[in-house]
Coordinates of C-alpha atoms and ligand atoms in Angstrom, one line a residue:
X497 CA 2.5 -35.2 -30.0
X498 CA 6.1 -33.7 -30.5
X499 CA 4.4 -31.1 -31.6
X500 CA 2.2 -30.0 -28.6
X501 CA 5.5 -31.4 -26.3
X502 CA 7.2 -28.3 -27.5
X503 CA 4.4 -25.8 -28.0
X504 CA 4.2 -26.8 -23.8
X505 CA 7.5 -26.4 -23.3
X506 CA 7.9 -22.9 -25.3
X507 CA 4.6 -21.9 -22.6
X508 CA 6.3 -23.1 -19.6
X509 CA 9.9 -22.1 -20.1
X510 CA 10.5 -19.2 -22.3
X511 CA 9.0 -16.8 -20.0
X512 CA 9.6 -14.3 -17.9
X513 CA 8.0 -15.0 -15.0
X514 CA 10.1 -16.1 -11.6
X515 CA 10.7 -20.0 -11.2
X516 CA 8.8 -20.7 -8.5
X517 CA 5.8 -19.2 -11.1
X518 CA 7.2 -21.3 -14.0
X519 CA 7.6 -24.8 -11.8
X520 CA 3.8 -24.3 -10.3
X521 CA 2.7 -23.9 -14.1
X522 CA 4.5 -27.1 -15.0
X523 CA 2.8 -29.1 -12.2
X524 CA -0.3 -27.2 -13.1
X525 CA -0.2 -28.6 -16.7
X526 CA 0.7 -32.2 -15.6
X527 CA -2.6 -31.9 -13.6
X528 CA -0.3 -32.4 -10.0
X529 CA -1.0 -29.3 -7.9
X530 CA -2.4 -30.3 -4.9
X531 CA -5.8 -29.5 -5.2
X532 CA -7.6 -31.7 -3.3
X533 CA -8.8 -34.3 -5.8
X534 CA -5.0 -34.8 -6.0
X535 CA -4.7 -35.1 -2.1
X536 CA -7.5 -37.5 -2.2
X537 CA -5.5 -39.7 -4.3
X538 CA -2.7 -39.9 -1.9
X539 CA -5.0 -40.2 1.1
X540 CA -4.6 -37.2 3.0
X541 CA -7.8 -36.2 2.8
X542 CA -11.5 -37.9 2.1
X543 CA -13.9 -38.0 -0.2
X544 CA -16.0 -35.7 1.4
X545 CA -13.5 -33.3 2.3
X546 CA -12.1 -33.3 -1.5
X547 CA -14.9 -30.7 -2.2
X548 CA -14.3 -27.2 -3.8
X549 CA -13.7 -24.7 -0.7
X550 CA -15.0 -21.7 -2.3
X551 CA -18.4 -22.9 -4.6
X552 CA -18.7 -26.6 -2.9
X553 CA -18.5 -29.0 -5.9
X554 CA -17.6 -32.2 -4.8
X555 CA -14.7 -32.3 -6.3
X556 CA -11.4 -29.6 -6.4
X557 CA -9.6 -30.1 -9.6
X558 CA -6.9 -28.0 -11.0
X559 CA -9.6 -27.4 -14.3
X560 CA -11.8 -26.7 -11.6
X561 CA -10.2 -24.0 -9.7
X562 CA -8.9 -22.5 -12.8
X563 CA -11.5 -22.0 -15.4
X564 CA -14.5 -24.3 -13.6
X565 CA -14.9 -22.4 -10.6
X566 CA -17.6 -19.6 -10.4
X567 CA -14.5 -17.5 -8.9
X568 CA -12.1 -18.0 -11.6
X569 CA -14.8 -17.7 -14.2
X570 CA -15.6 -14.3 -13.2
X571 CA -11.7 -14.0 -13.2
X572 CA -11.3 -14.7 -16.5
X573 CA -14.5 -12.6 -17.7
X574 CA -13.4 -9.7 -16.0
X575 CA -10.4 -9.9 -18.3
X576 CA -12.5 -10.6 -21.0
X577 CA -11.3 -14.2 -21.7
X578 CA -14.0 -16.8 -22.1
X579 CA -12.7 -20.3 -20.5
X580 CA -15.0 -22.1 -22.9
X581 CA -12.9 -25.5 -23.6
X582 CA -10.6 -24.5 -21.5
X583 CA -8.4 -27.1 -20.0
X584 CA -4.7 -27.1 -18.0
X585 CA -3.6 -29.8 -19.7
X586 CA -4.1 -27.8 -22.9
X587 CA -2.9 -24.3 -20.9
X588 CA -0.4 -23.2 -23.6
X589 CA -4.0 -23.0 -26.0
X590 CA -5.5 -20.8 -24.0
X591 CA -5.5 -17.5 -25.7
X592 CA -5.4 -14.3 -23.5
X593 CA -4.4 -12.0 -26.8
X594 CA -7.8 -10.8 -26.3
X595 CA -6.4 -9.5 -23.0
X596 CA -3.2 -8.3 -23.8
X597 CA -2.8 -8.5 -27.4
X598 CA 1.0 -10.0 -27.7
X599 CA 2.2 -8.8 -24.7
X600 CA 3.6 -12.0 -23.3
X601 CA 0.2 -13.4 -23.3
X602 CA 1.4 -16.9 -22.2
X603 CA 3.2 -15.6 -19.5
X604 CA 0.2 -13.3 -18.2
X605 CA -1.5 -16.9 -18.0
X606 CA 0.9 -17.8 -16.0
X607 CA 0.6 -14.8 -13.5
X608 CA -3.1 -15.2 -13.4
X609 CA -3.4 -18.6 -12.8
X610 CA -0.3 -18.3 -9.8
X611 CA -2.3 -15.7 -8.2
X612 CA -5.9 -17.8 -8.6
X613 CA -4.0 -20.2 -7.0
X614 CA -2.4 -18.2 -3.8
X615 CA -6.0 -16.6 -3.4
X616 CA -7.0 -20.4 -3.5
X617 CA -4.6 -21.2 -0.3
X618 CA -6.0 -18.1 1.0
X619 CA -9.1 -19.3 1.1
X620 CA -8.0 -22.4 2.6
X621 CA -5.3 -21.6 5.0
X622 CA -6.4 -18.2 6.2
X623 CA -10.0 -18.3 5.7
X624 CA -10.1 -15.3 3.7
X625 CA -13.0 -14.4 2.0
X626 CA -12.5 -14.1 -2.0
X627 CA -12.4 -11.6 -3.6
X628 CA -12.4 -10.2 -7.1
X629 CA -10.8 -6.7 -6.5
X630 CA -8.2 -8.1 -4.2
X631 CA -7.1 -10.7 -6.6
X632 CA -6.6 -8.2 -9.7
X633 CA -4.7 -6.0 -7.6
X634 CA -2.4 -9.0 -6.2
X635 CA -1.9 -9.4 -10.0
X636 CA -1.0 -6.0 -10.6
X637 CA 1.5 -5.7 -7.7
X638 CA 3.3 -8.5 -9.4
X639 CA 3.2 -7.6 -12.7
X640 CA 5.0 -4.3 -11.6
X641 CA 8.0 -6.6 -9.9
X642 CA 8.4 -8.7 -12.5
X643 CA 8.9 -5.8 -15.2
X644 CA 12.8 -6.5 -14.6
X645 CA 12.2 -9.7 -15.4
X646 CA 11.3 -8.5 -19.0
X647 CA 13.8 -8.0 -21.9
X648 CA 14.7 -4.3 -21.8
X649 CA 12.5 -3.9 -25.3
X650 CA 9.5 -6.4 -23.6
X651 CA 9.0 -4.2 -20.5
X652 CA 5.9 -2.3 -21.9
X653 CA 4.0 -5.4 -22.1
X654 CA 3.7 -4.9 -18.4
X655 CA 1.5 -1.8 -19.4
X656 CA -0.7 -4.1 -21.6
X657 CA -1.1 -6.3 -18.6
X658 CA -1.7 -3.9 -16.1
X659 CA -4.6 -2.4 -18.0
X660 CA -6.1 -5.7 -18.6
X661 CA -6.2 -6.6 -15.1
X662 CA -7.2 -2.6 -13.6
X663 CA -10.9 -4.3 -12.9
Ligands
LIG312 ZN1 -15.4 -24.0 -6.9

């Protein structure tokens, strides 16, 4: 238990991505984004509202719209990472050095899984249609402005990411 309590913590905090990225992560491994099985449990919406917007399951969980969801599935595939056993609550175990080798793998979770959330509220709030290409590239243009954020002898790992995520 102490054990996996820091492995988290080393995930969540000893990145470089911006706060806001690092804070939505945290929630995101507590289970407490507000997908809308969450928002069902404090009443703001009903049970048959709580449904996936994108595929229609019944129910939007974070595990859901991160690896369960046909969308993030092909995601993850098109990065070659297979979500099989995949869980939030276990995000720092998700391996993406088959993506990005040890370029700041856990931290390229972390931008992934930020941007399959904004494309999420998209979705929901805009009514844009998803969309694969779109979402890479959102990716991209992030990884570029976060490159700063790197130590000055990290910043090529930005390279590794940006050719994992050219589509
Ligand atoms: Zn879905």
């Amino acid at each position: 238990m102490g054990g996996e309590v820091v492995e988290n913590a080393a995930f969540l905090w000893r990145s470089p991505a911006p706060s806001r990225v690092r804070f939505f992560a945290w929630l995101l491994t507590l289970g407490r984004i507000h997908t809308r099985d969450n928002l069902l449990k404090k009443h703001i919406v009903e049970l048959q509202s709580a449904g996936c917007p994108e595929c229609g399951v019944s129910l939007e969980t974070p595990d859901h719209l991160i690896f369960g969801c046909p969308f993030a599935r092909a995601f993850w595939c098109s990065l070659r990472l297979s979500t099989s056993g995949a869980s939030v609550r276990a995000m720092h175990l998700f391996d993406a050095s088959m993506a990005v080798g040890s370029a700041s793998p856990h931290a390229f979770v972390q931008l992934c899984c930020w941007h399959l959330w904004k494309r999420r509220n998209a979705v929901v709030f805009r009514r844009e249609t998803p969309s694969l290409n779109a979402t890479l590239k959102a990716c991209r243009d992030d990884a570029i402005l976060w490159r700063g954020r790197f130590r000055s002898a990290d910043r090529g790992h930005v390279d590794a990411w940006l050719m994992a995520l050219r589509g």
